[in-house]
């Protein structure tokens, strides 16, 4: 029996894919198809894939051409697959000509003609999700610049609710009213200061617009519940933006810890500080180190210890401008404790330590955008480094996911709604304590 193998992303399955599958199958008796996982695609710089791995695998299976369909997860897997499955022919489209000659050592390599005039990239570029941005956070400049490289989304329309201190070069249209912008977009990115977010989000979802918002979206669980209920009624996506959740290293680290790598988690220590936006934050008056950093800092704690903390206490330090330039938070769980330090205009080592009964995880500063972490043990020879590449500190992946949720209508979020609600709840407790 002649076994043939081919690989691809097979996003938004199109005629070109069907043709190549047929051509590959015609070379032998049995066709194996490897479909690239999202993580593998990200590591090779392909971030804009629309469909999930399962959807793409199902689509390839549904053609009825392949005899076997499986995920392709890592560099070097092709060699393993060919050897293990006794493959005679590796076939791939001519756009890859020469790139897989190294496989000739293991089987015959055939480059097949590519179908002209159709590609996933082309299909993805149809009708992007148009996202307007409201706010005055100087990070809007970076956000819109990053979005320009993400296909499937279009950003640049802006409503500035306050004076803007960032660079406006990437803005395409600046509206003089929020409602006027709402009429021109599919979705809104909310980058206002925290106490204004609820209102802007509500107005957008009431008009049937999808929303992605800096976190926290609301400053109490009650307000958050109101927003989710309204979004549900209006069938719009409500998406909490915590970019860290979309960093591959972060999500892998959470899975490894949940899988028992360091035993039972007993303590989590998180520090997040910055000096960068201090002047802007002072102008907005409302900001505090905890409202600015709290959502990010709470993410690993809620992901690993859950939402059922028994006690939380805050100690804050102010200066002449802000009543919280540094906050320390203690959280008590049954059998575990967590501490958070947040700073604005105060700098410290922004690392993350997760202590367990068998070892600990160390994520170096700035942990919230780190592509690297280490598992460390009593016997240092067992220590292990982990490295996972991500683009733009998780922002590109986050925008891709947001657009995907809008298109598919499901809520496959990396920041679960329960976490967003719990963050809003902690914000309320913190404001009460103040
Ligand atoms: N393919 C083809 N003809 C096309 C598009 C793709 O023969 N018009 C082949 C590729 O050469 C590859 C396989 O289909 O062997 C899977 O390719 P994939 O990268 O998933 O599809 P593309 O449409 O090329 O995707 P993208 O635009 O994201 O690169």
Coordinates of C-alpha atoms and ligand atoms in Angstrom, one line a residue:
X1 CA 0.0 0.0 0.0
X2 CA 1.3 3.5 -0.9
X3 CA 0.8 5.9 1.9
X4 CA 0.8 9.6 1.2
X5 CA 1.0 12.4 3.8
X6 CA 0.3 16.1 3.5
X7 CA 0.1 19.1 5.9
X8 CA -1.6 22.4 6.1
X9 CA -3.6 24.9 8.2
X10 CA -6.7 24.4 6.2
X11 CA -8.4 27.5 7.6
X12 CA -11.8 28.3 6.0
X13 CA -11.5 25.2 3.8
X14 CA -11.6 26.2 0.1
X15 CA -11.4 24.7 -3.3
X16 CA -7.6 25.0 -3.3
X17 CA -7.5 22.7 -0.3
X18 CA -9.9 20.2 -1.8
X19 CA -7.9 20.1 -5.0
X20 CA -4.6 19.5 -3.2
X21 CA -6.1 16.7 -1.0
X22 CA -7.5 15.0 -4.1
X23 CA -4.2 15.3 -5.9
X24 CA -2.3 14.0 -2.9
X25 CA -4.7 11.1 -2.5
X26 CA -4.3 10.2 -6.2
X27 CA -0.6 9.6 -5.7
X28 CA -1.3 6.5 -3.6
X29 CA -3.8 4.4 -1.7
X30 CA -4.0 6.0 1.7
X31 CA -3.9 9.7 2.7
X32 CA -2.8 11.1 6.1
X33 CA -3.4 14.8 6.7
X34 CA -1.7 16.8 9.5
X35 CA -3.5 19.9 10.5
X36 CA -1.4 22.5 12.3
X37 CA -2.4 23.5 15.8
X38 CA -2.8 27.1 16.7
X39 CA 0.3 27.1 18.9
X40 CA 2.4 25.7 16.1
X41 CA 1.1 28.3 13.7
X42 CA 1.8 31.1 16.2
X43 CA 5.4 29.8 16.7
X44 CA 5.9 30.0 12.9
X45 CA 4.4 33.5 12.8
X46 CA 0.9 32.7 11.5
X47 CA -1.4 34.3 13.9
X48 CA -4.5 35.1 12.0
X49 CA -6.1 31.7 11.6
X50 CA -9.9 32.1 11.9
X51 CA -11.0 28.6 12.8
X52 CA -10.2 26.5 15.8
X53 CA -8.1 23.3 15.4
X54 CA -11.2 21.2 15.9
X55 CA -13.2 23.1 13.3
X56 CA -10.4 22.7 10.8
X57 CA -9.9 19.0 11.5
X58 CA -13.6 18.4 11.1
X59 CA -13.7 20.3 7.8
X60 CA -10.9 18.2 6.4
X61 CA -12.6 15.0 7.6
X62 CA -15.9 16.2 6.1
X63 CA -14.3 16.2 2.6
X64 CA -14.1 12.4 2.8
X65 CA -10.8 12.5 0.9
X66 CA -8.4 11.9 3.8
X67 CA -8.2 8.5 5.5
X68 CA -6.6 9.9 8.6
X69 CA -6.5 13.4 10.1
X70 CA -4.4 14.5 13.0
X71 CA -2.9 17.6 14.6
X72 CA 0.6 18.8 13.7
X73 CA 2.0 20.2 16.9
X74 CA 5.8 20.7 16.8
X75 CA 8.8 21.3 14.6
X76 CA 10.2 18.0 13.5
X77 CA 6.9 16.1 13.7
X78 CA 6.9 15.5 10.0
X79 CA 9.9 13.2 10.2
X80 CA 8.3 11.3 13.2
X81 CA 5.0 11.0 11.3
X82 CA 6.7 9.7 8.1
X83 CA 8.8 7.1 9.9
X84 CA 6.1 5.9 12.3
X85 CA 3.4 5.6 9.6
X86 CA 5.6 4.1 6.9
X87 CA 4.9 6.9 4.5
X88 CA 6.0 6.6 0.9
X89 CA 5.2 10.1 -0.4
X90 CA 5.2 13.5 1.2
X91 CA 3.1 15.9 -0.9
X92 CA 2.6 19.6 -0.6
X93 CA 1.6 22.6 -2.7
X94 CA 4.1 24.2 -5.0
X95 CA 4.2 27.4 -2.9
X96 CA 6.5 25.3 -0.6
X97 CA 8.8 24.2 -3.4
X98 CA 12.3 23.3 -2.1
X99 CA 11.3 23.9 1.6
X100 CA 10.8 20.2 2.3
X101 CA 13.6 18.7 0.3
X102 CA 15.2 17.6 3.5
X103 CA 12.4 15.0 3.9
X104 CA 13.8 13.1 0.8
X105 CA 15.9 11.2 3.2
X106 CA 12.8 9.5 4.6
X107 CA 10.4 9.3 1.6
X108 CA 9.7 10.7 -1.8
X109 CA 8.8 14.5 -1.8
X110 CA 6.4 15.8 -4.4
X111 CA 5.4 19.4 -4.9
X112 CA 1.9 19.6 -6.4
X113 CA 0.5 22.4 -8.5
X114 CA -1.3 25.0 -6.4
X115 CA -4.8 26.2 -7.4
X116 CA -4.7 29.7 -8.7
X117 CA -6.9 32.5 -7.3
X118 CA -7.9 31.3 -3.9
X119 CA -6.3 31.2 -0.5
X120 CA -7.3 31.3 3.2
X121 CA -5.6 34.7 3.4
X122 CA -7.8 36.1 0.7
X123 CA -11.0 34.6 2.3
X124 CA -10.0 36.1 5.7
X125 CA -9.5 39.5 4.2
X126 CA -13.2 39.7 3.3
X127 CA -15.2 42.0 5.5
X128 CA -13.0 42.6 8.5
X129 CA -14.5 43.3 11.9
X130 CA -14.4 47.1 12.2
X131 CA -13.5 48.1 15.8
X132 CA -13.8 51.7 17.0
X133 CA -11.8 52.7 20.0
X134 CA -13.0 55.0 22.8
X135 CA -10.7 56.4 25.4
X136 CA -7.7 58.4 26.1
X137 CA -5.2 55.8 27.4
X138 CA -1.9 56.5 25.6
X139 CA -1.6 52.8 24.8
X140 CA -4.3 53.3 22.1
X141 CA -1.5 54.2 19.7
X142 CA 0.2 50.8 20.1
X143 CA -3.1 49.0 20.1
X144 CA -4.2 50.4 16.7
X145 CA -0.7 50.0 15.2
X146 CA -0.7 46.3 16.3
X147 CA -4.2 45.8 14.9
X148 CA -3.0 46.9 11.5
X149 CA -1.0 43.7 11.2
X150 CA -3.9 41.4 12.2
X151 CA -6.0 40.5 9.3
X152 CA -9.7 40.2 10.0
X153 CA -9.9 43.3 12.1
X154 CA -9.8 47.0 11.1
X155 CA -9.0 49.6 13.7
X156 CA -8.3 53.3 13.4
X157 CA -11.7 54.9 14.1
X158 CA -11.4 56.7 17.4
X159 CA -13.5 58.8 19.9
X160 CA -11.3 60.6 22.4
X161 CA -13.3 61.1 25.6
X162 CA -10.5 63.2 27.1
X163 CA -7.3 65.0 26.0
X164 CA -5.0 62.5 24.3
X165 CA -1.3 62.6 25.1
X166 CA -0.2 59.7 22.9
X167 CA 0.8 59.8 19.2
X168 CA -2.3 60.1 16.9
X169 CA -0.5 59.0 13.7
X170 CA -2.3 55.6 13.5
X171 CA -5.8 57.1 13.9
X172 CA -7.7 57.1 10.6
X173 CA -10.9 59.0 11.8
X174 CA -11.4 60.9 15.0
X175 CA -15.1 61.3 15.8
X176 CA -16.5 64.2 17.7
X177 CA -19.3 62.0 19.2
X178 CA -19.3 58.5 20.6
X179 CA -22.7 57.8 19.0
X180 CA -21.5 58.8 15.6
X181 CA -18.7 56.4 15.8
X182 CA -21.0 53.6 17.1
X183 CA -23.0 53.9 13.9
X184 CA -19.9 53.2 11.8
X185 CA -18.4 50.1 13.6
X186 CA -19.1 46.5 14.4
X187 CA -17.4 46.6 17.7
X188 CA -15.8 48.9 20.3
X189 CA -12.5 48.8 22.1
X190 CA -12.9 50.5 25.5
X191 CA -9.7 52.1 26.6
X192 CA -11.1 54.8 29.0
X193 CA -10.3 55.1 32.6
X194 CA -12.0 52.4 34.8
X195 CA -14.9 54.3 36.2
X196 CA -16.1 55.4 32.7
X197 CA -15.9 52.0 31.1
X198 CA -19.3 50.7 32.3
X199 CA -21.2 53.5 30.7
X200 CA -19.4 53.3 27.3
X201 CA -19.7 49.5 27.3
X202 CA -23.5 49.7 28.0
X203 CA -24.1 52.3 25.3
X204 CA -22.3 50.1 22.8
X205 CA -24.1 46.8 23.6
X206 CA -27.4 48.6 23.7
X207 CA -26.8 49.5 20.1
X208 CA -25.9 45.9 19.2
X209 CA -22.2 46.4 19.1
X210 CA -19.6 43.9 20.4
X211 CA -17.2 45.1 23.0
X212 CA -13.7 44.4 24.1
X213 CA -12.6 46.4 27.1
X214 CA -9.6 47.0 29.2
X215 CA -10.1 45.2 32.5
X216 CA -11.9 45.7 34.9
X217 CA -14.9 46.4 32.8
X218 CA -17.0 47.4 35.8
X219 CA -16.2 48.3 39.4
X220 CA -18.7 46.0 41.1
X221 CA -20.0 42.5 40.4
X222 CA -23.5 43.9 40.2
X223 CA -22.6 46.3 37.4
X224 CA -20.7 43.5 35.6
X225 CA -23.8 41.3 35.8
X226 CA -25.9 44.1 34.3
X227 CA -23.5 44.4 31.4
X228 CA -23.5 40.6 30.7
X229 CA -27.3 40.5 30.9
X230 CA -27.6 43.3 28.4
X231 CA -24.9 41.7 26.1
X232 CA -26.8 38.4 26.3
X233 CA -30.1 40.1 25.4
X234 CA -28.6 42.0 22.5
X235 CA -26.6 38.9 21.3
X236 CA -23.3 40.8 21.5
X237 CA -19.9 39.6 22.6
X238 CA -18.5 41.1 25.8
X239 CA -14.8 40.5 25.9
X240 CA -12.5 41.3 28.9
X241 CA -9.1 42.4 27.7
X242 CA -6.2 40.9 29.7
X243 CA -3.6 40.3 27.1
X244 CA -1.5 38.1 29.4
X245 CA -4.2 35.4 29.1
X246 CA -3.3 35.2 25.4
X247 CA 0.5 34.8 26.0
X248 CA 1.3 31.2 25.1
X249 CA 3.8 30.9 27.9
X250 CA 1.2 32.0 30.5
X251 CA -1.5 29.6 29.3
X252 CA 1.1 26.7 29.1
X253 CA 2.3 27.6 32.6
X254 CA -1.2 27.4 34.0
X255 CA -1.8 24.0 32.4
X256 CA 1.5 22.6 33.7
X257 CA 0.7 23.8 37.2
X258 CA -2.8 22.4 37.0
X259 CA -1.3 19.1 35.8
X260 CA 0.6 18.8 39.0
X261 CA 4.1 19.9 37.9
X262 CA 4.9 21.6 41.3
X263 CA 2.5 19.6 43.4
X264 CA -0.3 21.4 45.3
X265 CA -0.2 25.2 45.0
X266 CA 0.3 26.7 48.4
X267 CA 1.2 30.3 47.7
X268 CA 1.2 32.8 44.8
X269 CA 3.2 36.0 44.9
X270 CA 2.5 38.5 42.2
X271 CA 4.1 42.0 41.6
X272 CA 3.1 44.4 38.9
X273 CA 4.5 48.0 38.8
X274 CA 5.1 50.7 36.2
X275 CA 6.4 54.2 36.0
X276 CA 5.4 54.7 32.3
X277 CA 1.9 56.3 32.3
X278 CA 2.2 58.0 35.7
X279 CA 1.7 61.6 34.3
X280 CA -1.4 60.6 32.3
X281 CA -2.8 58.7 35.3
X282 CA -2.3 61.7 37.6
X283 CA -4.3 63.8 35.1
X284 CA -7.1 61.3 35.2
X285 CA -7.1 61.5 39.0
X286 CA -9.2 58.4 39.5
X287 CA -6.5 55.9 38.8
X288 CA -4.8 53.9 41.4
X289 CA -2.1 51.2 41.2
X290 CA -4.7 48.6 42.1
X291 CA -7.4 49.5 39.6
X292 CA -4.7 49.8 36.9
X293 CA -2.9 46.5 37.7
X294 CA -5.4 44.5 39.7
X295 CA -7.1 42.5 36.9
X296 CA -3.7 41.3 35.6
X297 CA -2.4 40.5 39.0
X298 CA -5.5 38.5 39.9
X299 CA -5.5 36.4 36.8
X300 CA -2.9 33.8 37.8
X301 CA -4.5 33.6 41.3
X302 CA -8.0 33.1 40.1
X303 CA -6.9 30.7 37.4
X304 CA -4.9 28.5 39.8
X305 CA -6.6 28.9 43.2
X306 CA -10.1 29.6 41.9
X307 CA -12.6 32.3 43.0
X308 CA -13.5 31.0 46.4
X309 CA -11.1 33.0 48.6
X310 CA -12.1 33.4 52.2
X311 CA -10.5 36.7 53.0
X312 CA -8.9 39.6 51.2
X313 CA -7.2 42.7 52.8
X314 CA -5.6 45.8 51.2
X315 CA -2.9 48.2 52.4
X316 CA -2.3 51.2 50.2
X317 CA 0.1 54.1 50.1
X318 CA -0.6 57.4 48.4
X319 CA 1.3 60.5 47.4
X320 CA 0.3 64.1 46.7
X321 CA -1.5 63.1 43.4
X322 CA -2.9 59.7 43.8
X323 CA -4.3 58.0 46.9
X324 CA -2.8 54.7 45.8
X325 CA 0.7 54.6 44.3
X326 CA 1.4 51.2 45.9
X327 CA -0.9 48.6 47.2
X328 CA -0.4 45.2 48.9
X329 CA -3.1 42.7 48.9
X330 CA -3.4 39.5 51.0
X331 CA -5.8 36.8 50.0
X332 CA -6.6 33.7 52.0
X333 CA -7.9 30.5 50.6
X334 CA -8.5 27.1 52.2
X335 CA -5.0 25.7 52.2
X336 CA -3.4 28.5 50.2
X337 CA -2.4 32.1 50.4
X338 CA -1.7 34.8 47.8
X339 CA -0.1 38.2 47.9
X340 CA -0.3 41.0 45.3
X341 CA 1.9 44.1 45.1
X342 CA 0.9 46.8 42.6
X343 CA 2.7 50.1 41.9
X344 CA 2.3 53.2 39.8
X345 CA 5.2 55.6 40.0
X346 CA 6.9 53.1 42.2
X347 CA 9.1 50.4 40.6
X348 CA 9.8 46.9 41.9
X349 CA 10.7 43.5 40.5
X350 CA 7.6 42.5 38.5
X351 CA 7.9 38.8 38.9
X352 CA 5.5 35.9 39.6
X353 CA 6.2 33.0 42.0
X354 CA 4.0 30.0 42.4
X355 CA 5.0 27.8 45.3
X356 CA 3.9 24.2 45.5
X357 CA 4.5 21.1 47.6
X358 CA 7.0 19.7 45.0
X359 CA 8.6 22.8 43.6
X360 CA 7.9 26.3 42.3
X361 CA 7.4 28.3 39.2
X362 CA 9.4 31.4 38.6
X363 CA 8.3 33.9 35.9
X364 CA 10.8 36.7 35.6
X365 CA 9.9 40.4 35.3
X366 CA 7.8 41.6 33.5
X367 CA 5.9 38.3 34.1
X368 CA 2.7 39.5 32.5
X369 CA 4.5 39.6 29.1
X370 CA 7.1 37.0 29.6
X371 CA 7.7 34.3 27.0
X372 CA 9.8 32.4 29.5
X373 CA 9.4 30.7 32.9
X374 CA 11.2 28.1 34.9
X375 CA 10.0 25.2 37.0
X376 CA 12.5 24.9 40.0
X377 CA 12.9 22.1 42.4
X378 CA 14.9 21.2 45.6
X379 CA 17.2 19.2 43.4
X380 CA 18.3 21.9 41.0
X381 CA 19.3 19.4 38.4
X382 CA 15.6 18.8 37.8
X383 CA 15.0 22.5 37.1
X384 CA 13.4 23.1 33.7
X385 CA 13.2 26.2 31.5
X386 CA 10.2 26.8 29.3
X387 CA 10.0 29.2 26.3
X388 CA 6.9 29.9 24.2
X389 CA 6.9 32.7 21.6
X390 CA 4.0 35.2 21.4
X391 CA 3.4 38.2 19.3
X392 CA 2.9 41.7 20.7
X393 CA 2.6 40.7 24.3
X394 CA -0.5 38.6 23.5
X395 CA -2.4 41.5 21.9
X396 CA -2.5 40.1 18.3
X397 CA -3.8 36.7 19.6
X398 CA -6.4 38.5 21.7
X399 CA -7.7 40.5 18.7
X400 CA -7.8 37.3 16.6
X401 CA -9.9 35.6 19.3
X402 CA -12.2 38.5 19.7
X403 CA -12.9 38.6 16.0
X404 CA -13.4 34.8 16.0
X405 CA -15.9 35.0 18.9
X406 CA -17.9 37.6 16.9
X407 CA -17.9 35.5 13.8
X408 CA -18.7 32.2 15.5
X409 CA -21.1 33.7 18.0
X410 CA -19.6 31.6 20.8
X411 CA -17.8 32.8 24.0
X412 CA -14.6 30.8 23.9
X413 CA -12.7 33.3 26.1
X414 CA -9.4 32.8 27.8
X415 CA -10.6 35.1 30.5
X416 CA -13.7 33.4 31.7
X417 CA -16.7 35.5 32.5
X418 CA -16.6 34.2 36.1
X419 CA -13.1 35.7 36.4
X420 CA -14.2 39.0 35.0
X421 CA -17.0 39.1 37.5
X422 CA -14.7 38.2 40.4
X423 CA -12.2 40.9 39.4
X424 CA -15.1 43.5 39.4
X425 CA -16.0 42.2 42.8
X426 CA -12.5 42.6 44.2
X427 CA -12.5 46.1 42.8
X428 CA -15.6 46.9 44.8
X429 CA -14.1 45.5 48.0
X430 CA -10.9 47.6 47.4
X431 CA -12.9 50.8 46.8
X432 CA -15.0 50.1 50.0
X433 CA -11.8 49.7 52.0
X434 CA -10.4 52.9 50.6
Ligands
LIG1 N1 -3.1 25.1 -1.4 C1 -3.3 24.9 -2.8 N2 -3.9 25.9 -3.5 C2 -4.4 27.0 -2.9 C3 -4.2 27.2 -1.5 C4 -3.6 26.2 -0.8 O1 -2.9 23.9 -3.4 N3 -5.0 28.0 -3.6 C5 -2.4 24.0 -0.7 C6 -1.1 24.5 -0.1 O2 -0.1 24.5 -1.1 C7 -0.9 23.5 1.0 C8 -2.3 23.1 1.4 O3 -3.2 23.6 0.4 O4 -0.3 22.3 0.4 C9 -2.7 23.8 2.7 O5 -2.4 25.1 2.7 P1 -2.8 26.3 3.7 O6 -1.5 27.0 4.0 O7 -3.6 25.7 4.7 O8 -3.7 27.2 2.7 P2 -3.6 28.6 2.2 O9 -4.9 29.0 1.5 O10 -2.3 28.8 1.3 O11 -3.4 29.5 3.5 P3 -2.8 30.9 3.8 O12 -3.4 31.9 2.8 O13 -3.1 31.2 5.2 O14 -1.3 30.7 3.5

